[in-house]
Amino acid sequence: WEWCADWYRPGYPSGPRKDPRGPDSSDDPNEPGIPKRVQRGGSFLCSDLYCTRYLPGARGKGATDSGASHTGFRCVLSPCRTHEGRPR
């Protein structure tokens, strides 16, 4: 699973689909008062036999003070640009 910067809210996103900003705070009716962030994707522990959120676009939740060996983050770097403005 990949940690995301977005706070978790059930039913989100309901707004723009391209680069949505995310909610301003967390809200999980099942555990009120426990802040959660979005977790996406899946992990090496997932199998299509038991993990219903196995797809790369799957969206889960995790308490901000939790951790697991199969949860992490992804580094992203924009491509270098040439003088003409095109990616190398």
XYZ file of N, CA and C in Angstrom:
264
model
N 0.833 -1.180 0.000
C 0.000 0.000 0.000
C 0.874 1.238 0.000
N 0.389 2.273 -0.642
C 1.111 3.539 -0.762
C 0.385 4.615 0.037
N 1.110 5.253 0.974
C 0.534 6.374 1.701
C 0.347 7.553 0.754
N -0.759 8.260 0.895
C -1.024 9.471 0.116
C -1.179 10.650 1.078
N -1.000 11.847 0.577
C -1.122 13.046 1.412
C -2.577 13.383 1.726
N -3.525 12.866 0.950
C -4.940 13.202 1.142
C -5.495 12.599 2.430
N -6.308 13.397 3.116
C -7.059 12.890 4.258
C -8.145 11.955 3.753
N -8.510 10.961 4.562
C -9.542 9.992 4.183
C -10.924 10.501 4.559
N -11.847 10.377 3.634
C -13.282 10.591 3.861
C -14.031 9.594 2.994
N -15.044 8.916 3.543
C -15.818 7.988 2.716
C -16.506 8.737 1.576
N -16.599 8.114 0.426
C -17.291 8.720 -0.705
C -16.484 9.721 -1.485
N -15.284 10.054 -1.025
C -14.444 10.992 -1.769
C -13.739 10.220 -2.869
N -13.466 10.706 -4.054
C -13.710 12.072 -4.496
C -15.079 12.225 -5.136
N -15.713 13.325 -4.873
C -16.977 13.621 -5.541
C -16.850 14.871 -6.395
N -15.671 15.489 -6.396
C -15.425 16.704 -7.175
C -14.628 16.403 -8.425
N -13.750 17.317 -8.811
C -12.963 17.139 -10.034
C -12.105 15.879 -9.965
N -11.968 15.199 -11.092
C -11.200 13.958 -11.139
C -9.729 14.188 -11.459
N -9.401 15.304 -12.114
C -8.017 15.560 -12.493
C -7.331 16.358 -11.389
N -6.354 15.742 -10.741
C -5.583 16.354 -9.665
C -6.474 16.990 -8.597
N -7.375 16.197 -7.971
C -8.235 16.767 -6.929
C -7.407 17.184 -5.718
N -7.837 18.205 -5.031
C -7.109 18.758 -3.891
C -7.207 17.868 -2.661
N -8.293 17.194 -2.483
C -8.494 16.361 -1.301
C -9.222 17.120 -0.214
N -9.857 16.389 0.719
C -10.584 17.052 1.799
C -9.631 17.755 2.766
N -10.162 18.722 3.525
C -9.352 19.498 4.469
C -9.054 18.749 5.765
N -9.835 17.701 6.041
C -9.622 16.931 7.269
C -10.131 15.508 7.074
N -9.791 14.651 8.007
C -10.190 13.249 7.956
C -11.535 13.062 8.645
N -12.323 12.111 8.153
C -13.588 11.769 8.790
C -13.897 10.313 8.486
N -13.793 9.462 9.487
C -14.147 8.052 9.339
C -15.248 7.742 10.339
N -16.495 7.586 9.874
C -17.606 7.334 10.792
C -17.418 6.069 11.633
N -16.619 5.114 11.141
C -16.386 3.882 11.895
C -15.447 4.090 13.083
N -14.569 5.095 12.992
C -13.637 5.404 14.075
C -13.481 6.919 14.197
N -14.515 7.611 14.699
C -14.443 9.066 14.801
C -13.302 9.495 15.724
N -12.663 10.607 15.366
C -11.593 11.141 16.188
C -10.213 10.570 15.894
N -10.123 9.560 15.025
C -8.827 8.989 14.653
C -8.496 9.471 13.248
N -7.520 10.385 13.102
C -7.193 10.904 11.769
C -6.616 9.817 10.871
N -7.088 9.801 9.624
C -6.647 8.785 8.667
C -6.241 9.436 7.356
N -5.265 8.833 6.701
C -4.831 9.240 5.362
C -5.211 8.143 4.382
N -5.290 8.527 3.121
C -5.611 7.569 2.061
C -4.411 6.661 1.816
N -4.695 5.389 1.599
C -3.709 4.416 1.139
C -4.214 3.873 -0.187
N -3.326 3.767 -1.173
C -3.746 3.342 -2.511
C -2.980 2.119 -2.960
N -3.587 1.395 -3.900
C -2.891 0.345 -4.631
C -3.093 -1.047 -4.108
N -2.186 -1.538 -3.359
C -2.165 -2.905 -2.876
C -0.769 -3.197 -2.358
N -0.507 -4.428 -1.987
C 0.822 -4.761 -1.487
C 1.233 -6.137 -1.975
N 2.461 -6.507 -1.653
C 2.940 -7.829 -2.031
C 2.194 -8.919 -1.279
N 1.463 -8.571 -0.235
C 0.678 -9.549 0.510
C -0.682 -9.805 -0.126
N -1.116 -8.949 -1.049
C -2.438 -9.078 -1.662
C -2.478 -10.225 -2.662
N -3.609 -10.826 -2.735
C -3.885 -11.872 -3.717
C -5.307 -11.657 -4.201
N -5.571 -11.946 -5.460
C -6.942 -11.768 -5.951
C -7.912 -12.736 -5.281
N -7.422 -13.683 -4.511
C -8.285 -14.615 -3.798
C -8.851 -14.019 -2.510
N -8.158 -13.053 -1.906
C -8.663 -12.517 -0.641
C -8.602 -11.005 -0.515
N -7.944 -10.320 -1.402
C -7.802 -8.866 -1.280
C -8.681 -8.180 -2.325
N -9.821 -7.656 -1.911
C -10.752 -7.046 -2.865
C -10.249 -5.709 -3.386
N -9.274 -5.094 -2.714
C -8.728 -3.807 -3.151
C -7.371 -4.003 -3.819
N -7.227 -5.022 -4.633
C -5.956 -5.434 -5.216
C -5.507 -4.581 -6.394
N -6.367 -3.765 -6.959
C -6.054 -2.991 -8.158
C -5.253 -1.733 -7.824
N -4.415 -1.239 -8.763
C -3.614 -0.036 -8.512
C -4.449 1.182 -8.118
N -5.674 1.274 -8.601
C -6.532 2.405 -8.279
C -7.326 2.222 -7.006
N -7.133 1.116 -6.296
C -7.886 0.866 -5.070
C -7.549 1.924 -4.024
N -8.522 2.236 -3.191
C -8.358 3.289 -2.189
C -8.752 2.743 -0.829
N -7.843 2.835 0.122
C -8.109 2.400 1.482
C -7.831 3.526 2.459
N -7.671 3.179 3.728
C -7.436 4.182 4.764
C -6.489 3.610 5.802
N -5.796 4.490 6.488
C -4.911 4.067 7.560
C -4.728 5.185 8.564
N -4.708 4.821 9.843
C -4.461 5.810 10.894
C -3.065 6.386 10.704
N -2.926 7.676 10.939
C -1.655 8.356 10.672
C -0.523 7.889 11.582
N -0.839 7.234 12.682
C 0.212 6.745 13.577
C 0.469 5.251 13.413
N -0.051 4.661 12.329
C 0.138 3.230 12.111
C 1.229 2.983 11.072
N 1.679 1.762 11.000
C 2.675 1.381 10.004
C 2.653 -0.126 9.803
N 3.180 -0.562 8.687
C 3.251 -1.987 8.381
C 4.370 -2.209 7.371
N 4.879 -3.421 7.316
C 5.979 -3.718 6.398
C 5.555 -3.649 4.937
N 4.263 -3.692 4.676
C 3.779 -3.650 3.293
C 3.119 -2.309 2.941
N 3.420 -1.259 3.712
C 2.905 0.082 3.444
C 4.083 1.044 3.351
N 4.085 1.879 2.319
C 5.193 2.808 2.139
C 4.758 4.027 1.358
N 5.691 4.637 0.646
C 5.371 5.795 -0.167
C 6.179 5.711 -1.447
N 5.813 6.522 -2.405
C 6.478 6.524 -3.705
C 7.064 7.905 -3.953
N 8.317 7.938 -4.363
C 8.960 9.202 -4.732
C 8.615 9.536 -6.175
N 8.336 10.781 -6.440
C 7.978 11.223 -7.785
C 8.902 12.362 -8.171
N 9.406 12.325 -9.398
C 10.294 13.355 -9.904
C 9.829 13.754 -11.290
N 9.675 15.034 -11.513
C 9.306 15.516 -12.848
C 10.489 15.330 -13.788
N 10.235 15.051 -15.072
C 11.338 14.854 -16.022
C 12.079 16.165 -16.283
N 13.370 16.046 -16.587
C 14.162 17.216 -16.985
C 13.634 17.724 -18.321
N 13.747 18.999 -18.549
C 13.266 19.585 -19.799
C 14.443 20.125 -20.597
N 14.328 20.038 -21.908
C 15.343 20.604 -22.791
C 15.093 22.098 -22.936
N 15.960 22.787 -23.628
C 15.774 24.224 -23.874
C 14.503 24.491 -24.659
N 14.059 23.507 -25.440
C 12.833 23.671 -26.232
C 11.584 23.401 -25.393
N 11.759 22.999 -24.139
C 10.612 22.747 -23.276
C 10.098 21.324 -23.323
N 10.759 20.455 -24.097
C 10.319 19.059 -24.190
C 11.059 18.214 -23.149
N 10.413 17.139 -22.631
C 11.129 16.230 -21.725
C 12.269 15.537 -22.461
N 13.339 15.262 -21.754
C 14.470 14.530 -22.344
C 14.177 13.068 -22.439
